[in-house]
XYZ file of C-alpha atoms in Angstrom:
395
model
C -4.819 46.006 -16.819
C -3.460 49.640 -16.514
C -2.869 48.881 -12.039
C -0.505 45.882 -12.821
C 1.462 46.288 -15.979
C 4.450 48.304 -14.422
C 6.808 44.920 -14.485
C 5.262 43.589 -17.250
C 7.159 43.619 -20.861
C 3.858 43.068 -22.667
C 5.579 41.863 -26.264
C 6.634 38.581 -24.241
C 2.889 38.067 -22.669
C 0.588 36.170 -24.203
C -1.726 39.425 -24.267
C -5.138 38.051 -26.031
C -5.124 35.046 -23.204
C -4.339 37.070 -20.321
C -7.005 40.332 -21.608
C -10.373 38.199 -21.920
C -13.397 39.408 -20.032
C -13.959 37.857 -16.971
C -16.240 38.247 -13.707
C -15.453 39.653 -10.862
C -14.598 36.911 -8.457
C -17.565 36.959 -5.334
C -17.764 33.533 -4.017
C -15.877 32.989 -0.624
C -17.216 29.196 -0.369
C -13.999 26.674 -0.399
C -14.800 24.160 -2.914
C -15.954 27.009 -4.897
C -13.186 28.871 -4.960
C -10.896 25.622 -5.383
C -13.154 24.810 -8.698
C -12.534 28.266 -10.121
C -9.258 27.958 -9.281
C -8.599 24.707 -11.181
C -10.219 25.224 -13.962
C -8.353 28.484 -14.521
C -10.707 31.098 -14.113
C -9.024 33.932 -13.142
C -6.142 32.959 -15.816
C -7.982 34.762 -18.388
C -7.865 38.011 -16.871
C -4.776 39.959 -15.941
C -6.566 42.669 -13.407
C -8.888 40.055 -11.797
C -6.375 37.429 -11.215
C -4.115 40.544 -9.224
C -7.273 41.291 -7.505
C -7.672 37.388 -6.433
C -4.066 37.032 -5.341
C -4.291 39.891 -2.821
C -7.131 38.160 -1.327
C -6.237 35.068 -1.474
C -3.060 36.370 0.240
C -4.683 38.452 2.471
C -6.497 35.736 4.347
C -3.414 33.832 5.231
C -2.889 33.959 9.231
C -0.089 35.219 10.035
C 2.505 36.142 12.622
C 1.614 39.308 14.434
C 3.822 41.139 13.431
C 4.635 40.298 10.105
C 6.610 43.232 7.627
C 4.222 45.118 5.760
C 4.682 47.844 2.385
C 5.381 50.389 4.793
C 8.518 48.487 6.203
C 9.876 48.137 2.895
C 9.715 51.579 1.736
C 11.482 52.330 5.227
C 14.256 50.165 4.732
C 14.919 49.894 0.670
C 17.063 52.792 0.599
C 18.834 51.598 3.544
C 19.606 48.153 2.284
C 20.215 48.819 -1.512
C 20.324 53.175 -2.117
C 21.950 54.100 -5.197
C 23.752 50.229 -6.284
C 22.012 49.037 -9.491
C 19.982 46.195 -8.628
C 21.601 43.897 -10.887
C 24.995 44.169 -9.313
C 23.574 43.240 -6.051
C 24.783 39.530 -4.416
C 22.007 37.419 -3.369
C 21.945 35.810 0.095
C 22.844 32.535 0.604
C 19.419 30.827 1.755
C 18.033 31.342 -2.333
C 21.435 28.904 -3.005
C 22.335 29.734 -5.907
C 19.247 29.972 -7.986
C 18.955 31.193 -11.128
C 16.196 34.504 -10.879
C 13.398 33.554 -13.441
C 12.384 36.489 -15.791
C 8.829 35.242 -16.241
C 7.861 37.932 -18.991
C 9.275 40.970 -16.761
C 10.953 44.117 -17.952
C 13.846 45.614 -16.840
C 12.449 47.469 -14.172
C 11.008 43.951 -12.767
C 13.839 41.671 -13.104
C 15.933 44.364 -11.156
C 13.055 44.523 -8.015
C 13.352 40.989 -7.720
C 16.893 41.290 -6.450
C 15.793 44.378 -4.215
C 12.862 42.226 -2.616
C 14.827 38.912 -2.066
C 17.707 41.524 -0.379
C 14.719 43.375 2.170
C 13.237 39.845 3.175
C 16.653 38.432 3.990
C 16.673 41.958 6.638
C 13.630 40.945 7.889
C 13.659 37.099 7.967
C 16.597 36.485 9.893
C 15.285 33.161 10.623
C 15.149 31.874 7.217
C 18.345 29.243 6.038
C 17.325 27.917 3.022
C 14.535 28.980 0.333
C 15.666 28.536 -3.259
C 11.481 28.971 -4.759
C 11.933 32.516 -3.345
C 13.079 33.980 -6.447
C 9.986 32.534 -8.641
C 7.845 33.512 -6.388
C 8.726 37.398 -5.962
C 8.918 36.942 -10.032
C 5.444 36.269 -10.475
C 3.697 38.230 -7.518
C 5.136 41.422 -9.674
C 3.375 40.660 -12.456
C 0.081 41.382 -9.806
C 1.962 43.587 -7.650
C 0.794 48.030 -7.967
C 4.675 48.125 -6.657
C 7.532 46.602 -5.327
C 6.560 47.385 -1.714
C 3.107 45.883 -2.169
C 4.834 42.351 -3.369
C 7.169 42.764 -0.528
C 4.515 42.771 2.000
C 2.336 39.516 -0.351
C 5.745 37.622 -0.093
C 5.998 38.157 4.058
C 2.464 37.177 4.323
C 2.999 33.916 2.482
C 6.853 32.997 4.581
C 5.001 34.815 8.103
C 2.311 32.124 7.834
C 1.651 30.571 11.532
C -1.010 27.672 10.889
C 0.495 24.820 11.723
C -1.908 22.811 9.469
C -0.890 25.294 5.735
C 2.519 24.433 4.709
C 3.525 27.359 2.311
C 6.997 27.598 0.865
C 10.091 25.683 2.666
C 12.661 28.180 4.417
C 15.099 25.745 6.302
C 17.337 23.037 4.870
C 15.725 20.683 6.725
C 12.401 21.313 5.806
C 13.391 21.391 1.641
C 15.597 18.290 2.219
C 12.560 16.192 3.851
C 10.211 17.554 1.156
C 12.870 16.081 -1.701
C 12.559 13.095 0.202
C 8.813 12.737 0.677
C 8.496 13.650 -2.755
C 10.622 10.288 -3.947
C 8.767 8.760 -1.326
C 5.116 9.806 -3.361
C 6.978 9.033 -6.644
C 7.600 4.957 -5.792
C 4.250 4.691 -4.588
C 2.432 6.564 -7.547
C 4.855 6.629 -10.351
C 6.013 3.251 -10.784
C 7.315 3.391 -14.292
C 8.968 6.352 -14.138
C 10.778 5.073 -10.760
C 12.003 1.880 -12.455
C 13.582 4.541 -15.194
C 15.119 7.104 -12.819
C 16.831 3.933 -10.796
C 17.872 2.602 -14.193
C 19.923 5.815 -15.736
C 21.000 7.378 -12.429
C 23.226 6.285 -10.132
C 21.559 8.410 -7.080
C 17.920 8.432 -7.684
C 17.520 10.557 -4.492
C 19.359 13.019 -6.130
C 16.966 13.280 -9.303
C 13.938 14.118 -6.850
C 15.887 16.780 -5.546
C 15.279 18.838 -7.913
C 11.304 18.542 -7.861
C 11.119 22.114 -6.634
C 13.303 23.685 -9.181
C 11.116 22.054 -12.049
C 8.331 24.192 -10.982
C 10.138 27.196 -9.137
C 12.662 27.756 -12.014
C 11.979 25.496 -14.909
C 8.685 25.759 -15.516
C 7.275 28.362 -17.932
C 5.519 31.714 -16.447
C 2.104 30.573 -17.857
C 2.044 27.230 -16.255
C 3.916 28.750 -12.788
C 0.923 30.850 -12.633
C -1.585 28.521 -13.214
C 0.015 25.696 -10.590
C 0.293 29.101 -8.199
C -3.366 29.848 -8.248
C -4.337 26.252 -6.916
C -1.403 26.615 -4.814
C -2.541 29.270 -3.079
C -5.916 27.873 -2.429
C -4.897 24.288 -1.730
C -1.560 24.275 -0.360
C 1.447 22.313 -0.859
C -0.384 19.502 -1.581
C -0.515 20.618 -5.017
C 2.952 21.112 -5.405
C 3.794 17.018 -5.406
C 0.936 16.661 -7.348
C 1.818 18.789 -10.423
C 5.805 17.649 -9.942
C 4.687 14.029 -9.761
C 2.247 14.969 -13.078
C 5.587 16.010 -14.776
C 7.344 13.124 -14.363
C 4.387 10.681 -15.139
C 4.541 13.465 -18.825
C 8.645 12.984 -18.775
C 8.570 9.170 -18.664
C 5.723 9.117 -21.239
C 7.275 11.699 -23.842
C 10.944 9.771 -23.168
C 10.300 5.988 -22.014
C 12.311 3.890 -24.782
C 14.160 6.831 -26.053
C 18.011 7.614 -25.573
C 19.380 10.257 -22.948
C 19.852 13.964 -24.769
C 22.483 14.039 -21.949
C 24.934 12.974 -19.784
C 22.453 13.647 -16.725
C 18.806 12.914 -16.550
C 18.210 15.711 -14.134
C 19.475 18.049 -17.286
C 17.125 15.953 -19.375
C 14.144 16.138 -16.907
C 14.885 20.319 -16.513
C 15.015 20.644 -20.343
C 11.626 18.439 -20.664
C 10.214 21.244 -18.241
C 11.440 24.278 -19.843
C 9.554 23.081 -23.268
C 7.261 21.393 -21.882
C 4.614 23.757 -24.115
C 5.635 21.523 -26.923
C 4.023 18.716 -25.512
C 1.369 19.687 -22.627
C -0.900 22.221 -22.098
C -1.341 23.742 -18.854
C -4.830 22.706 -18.634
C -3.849 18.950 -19.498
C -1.156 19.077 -16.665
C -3.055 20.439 -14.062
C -5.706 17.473 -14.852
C -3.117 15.174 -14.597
C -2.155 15.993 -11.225
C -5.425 16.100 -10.075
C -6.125 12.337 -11.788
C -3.561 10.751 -9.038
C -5.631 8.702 -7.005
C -5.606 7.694 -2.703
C -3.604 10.816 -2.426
C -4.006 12.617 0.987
C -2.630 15.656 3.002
C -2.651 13.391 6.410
C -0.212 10.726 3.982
C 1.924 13.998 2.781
C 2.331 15.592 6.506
C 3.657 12.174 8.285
C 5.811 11.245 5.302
C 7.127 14.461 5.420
C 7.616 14.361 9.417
C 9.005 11.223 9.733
C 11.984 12.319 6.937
C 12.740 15.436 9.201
C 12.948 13.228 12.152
C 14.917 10.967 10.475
C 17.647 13.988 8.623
C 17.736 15.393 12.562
C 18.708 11.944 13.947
C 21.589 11.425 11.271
C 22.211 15.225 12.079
C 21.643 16.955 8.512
C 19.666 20.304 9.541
C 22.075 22.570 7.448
C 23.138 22.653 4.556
C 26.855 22.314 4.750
C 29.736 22.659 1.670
C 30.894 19.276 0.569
C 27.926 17.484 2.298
C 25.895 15.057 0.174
C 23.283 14.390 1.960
C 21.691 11.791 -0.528
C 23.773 9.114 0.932
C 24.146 6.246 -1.612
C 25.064 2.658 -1.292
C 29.307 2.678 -1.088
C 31.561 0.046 -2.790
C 34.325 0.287 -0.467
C 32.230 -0.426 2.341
C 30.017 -2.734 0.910
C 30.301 -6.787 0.816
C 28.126 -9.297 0.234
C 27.653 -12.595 -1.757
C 24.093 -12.510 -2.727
C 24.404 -9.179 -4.577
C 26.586 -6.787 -6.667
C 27.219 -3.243 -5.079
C 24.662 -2.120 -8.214
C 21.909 -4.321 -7.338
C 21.911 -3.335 -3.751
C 21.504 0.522 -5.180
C 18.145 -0.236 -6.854
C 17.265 -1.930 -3.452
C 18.228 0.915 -1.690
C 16.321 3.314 -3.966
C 13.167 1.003 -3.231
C 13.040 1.598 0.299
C 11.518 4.468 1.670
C 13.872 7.392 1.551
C 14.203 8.224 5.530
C 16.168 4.580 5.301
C 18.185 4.814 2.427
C 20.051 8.048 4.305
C 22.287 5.101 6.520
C 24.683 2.855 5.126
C 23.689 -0.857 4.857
C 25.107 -2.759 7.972
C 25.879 -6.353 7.691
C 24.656 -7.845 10.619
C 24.186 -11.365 9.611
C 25.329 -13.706 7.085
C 25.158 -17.391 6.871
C 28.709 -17.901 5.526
C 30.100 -16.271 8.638
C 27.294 -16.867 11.043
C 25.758 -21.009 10.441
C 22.288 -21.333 10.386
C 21.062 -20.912 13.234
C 17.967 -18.561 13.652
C 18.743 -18.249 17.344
C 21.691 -16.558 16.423
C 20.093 -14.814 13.506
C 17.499 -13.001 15.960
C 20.492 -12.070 18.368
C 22.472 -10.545 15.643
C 19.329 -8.242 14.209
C 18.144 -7.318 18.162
C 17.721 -3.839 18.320
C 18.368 -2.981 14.679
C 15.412 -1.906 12.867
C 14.241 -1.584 10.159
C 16.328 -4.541 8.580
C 16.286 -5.497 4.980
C 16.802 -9.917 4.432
C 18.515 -11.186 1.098
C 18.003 -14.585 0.773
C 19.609 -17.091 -2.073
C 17.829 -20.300 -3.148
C 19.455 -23.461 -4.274
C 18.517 -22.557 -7.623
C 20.824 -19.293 -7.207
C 17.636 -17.288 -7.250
C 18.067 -14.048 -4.842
């Protein structure tokens, strides 16, 4: 434990879990290692799990030249020199975030700044990464150094297979994974759905914050845990453990009233203690119980919401820009339903959709009945959404 305590306050740790004898870790067979990696093998040890993080890391293919330890001792002094850490502004692309501590001393919470600074010198290409922080956080706890996380971290954002999505570093790429995530939750988390489209006015705005309940929220033991499935699996997991949190949310709250104003500060706050309610282990098993779930379902969600955010022109995240575009009253007329039923439509429909504004493009008050002159009207508009009234004043 000696190699990988120097970021490590100790009296915050939960030392008797992470000290326990373990194996050293020899298989190199996939399903193997994803079995071991699930049932939290190298969680009991501190040394062993550092030792299956570098490899881990190790073997992701990178960009040739991709910044190594040696780059970072080069450049630290140039970037940060004699500032205290602590003082030192953040670049933009982590937006804000708030730096987990994740059990680090002083000395750890202070390289965190100095890493994030070094990979914005060397990543000029990356816009937008808020799980950057959370990440850097817990590689020190397996990290000799700072300049041996620096060069883990580069491996994982230098990764160049097409088919192992990592960590999101553009706007567009986070924005379409909020979306594909809401996308997953209406399809596999029905209940919770009904009660996010209930209690929020922009449910597309709840799933934005799926990321930060895992890269921010959630506590160092179960961050560590979802990151050492992550890291064999792949993003994959990520939806799976954020949808497992809200299946656990709706559960623990369904039928109780808000403890706030917002249910994304209600969802965050579930996270945070969410040690009062689920173990790590029963967590992880929930996300691993959703069924028909598939990384070919995840990559074409997720690349028909970019196309989608590029045709409406959101790449970047701009100041004053909502990009969750919901359903507005002053724009919106119809007789069949109120401006607050056609929100919960609108949150029903996939999420690449519900970026435009509804069009009226035919009504039969306006129009007759004629279905000539209904097809005419909806030519070349797709996808369209009918409302339809009975006698019986049943929409």
């Amino acid at each position: 434990m000696d190699e990988y305590n120097r970021f490590v306050d100790w009296d915050k740790m939960d030392v008797t879990v992470q000290s326990q004898d373990a194996k050293e870790l020899t298989c190199t067979e996939f399903q193997e290692l994803k079995q071991l990696a699930r049932q939290g093998y190298w969680a009991k040890n501190h040394s062993l799990r550092a030792k299956v993080y570098h490899r881990l890391i190790s073997n992701i293919p990178c960009r040739t030249v991709t910044p190594d330890a040696n780059v970072y001792r080069d450049i630290i002094v140039k970037i940060v020199g004699k500032r205290n850490s602590s003082s030192l502004p953040l670049p933009e692309f982590v937006d804000n975030s708030l730096v987990p501590t994740y059990c680090l001393n002083a000395e750890g919470i202070g390289a965190v700044r100095k890493i994030i600074l070094c990979i914005a010198n060397q990543f000029p290409d990356i816009s937008f990464c808020p799980a950057l922080p959370s990440v850097i956080a817990l590689l020190l706890h397996y990290s000799r150094d700072e300049a041996e996380c620096f060069e883990q971290v580069c491996r994982i954002l230098a990764c160049n297979d097409p088919s192992k999505r990592l960590i999101d570093q553009t706007f567009l790429a986070f924005e379409s994974s909020c979306m594909t995530f809401g996308d997953l939750v209406n399809k596999y988390c029905q209940a919770a759905h009904k009660l996010m489209v209930a209690v929020s006015e922009d449910v597309l705005e709840v799933y934005s914050d799926w990321q930060r309940w895992l890269f921010g929220e959630l506590p160092m033991v179960y961050v560590a845990r979802v990151f050492d499935v992550f890291l064999v699996e792949g993003y994959k997991v990520l939806y799976r453990v954020a949808l497992a949190l809200l299946k656990f949310f709706h559960k623990v709250r369904a039928g109780q009233p808000m403890e706030s104003d917002s249910i994304q500060q209600d969802i965050r706050a579930f996270v945070r203690d969410i040690a009062k309610s689920v173990s790590p282990e029963r967590l992880l098993e929930k996300a691993f119980a959703i069924r028909l779930f598939s990384r070919k379902e995840i990559q074409l969600l997720q690349m028909a919401n970019e196309k989608a955010l590029q045709q409406k022109g959101i790449t970047v995240k701009q100041k004053r820009q909502n990009v969750h575009l919901a359903v507005h009253a002053e724009n919106f007329k119809s007789e069949i339903v109120s401006v607050k039923e056609m929100r919960d439509i609108w949150s029903w429909i996939p999420e690449r959709f519900a970026l435009c504004q509804p069009l009226l493009l035919f009504t039969t008050l306006e129009h007759g009945c004629s279905l000539s002159r209904f097809y005419s009207h909806s030519e070349g508009h797709e996808p369209t959404l009918l409302l339809i009234k009975t006698t019986a004043k049943e929409v």
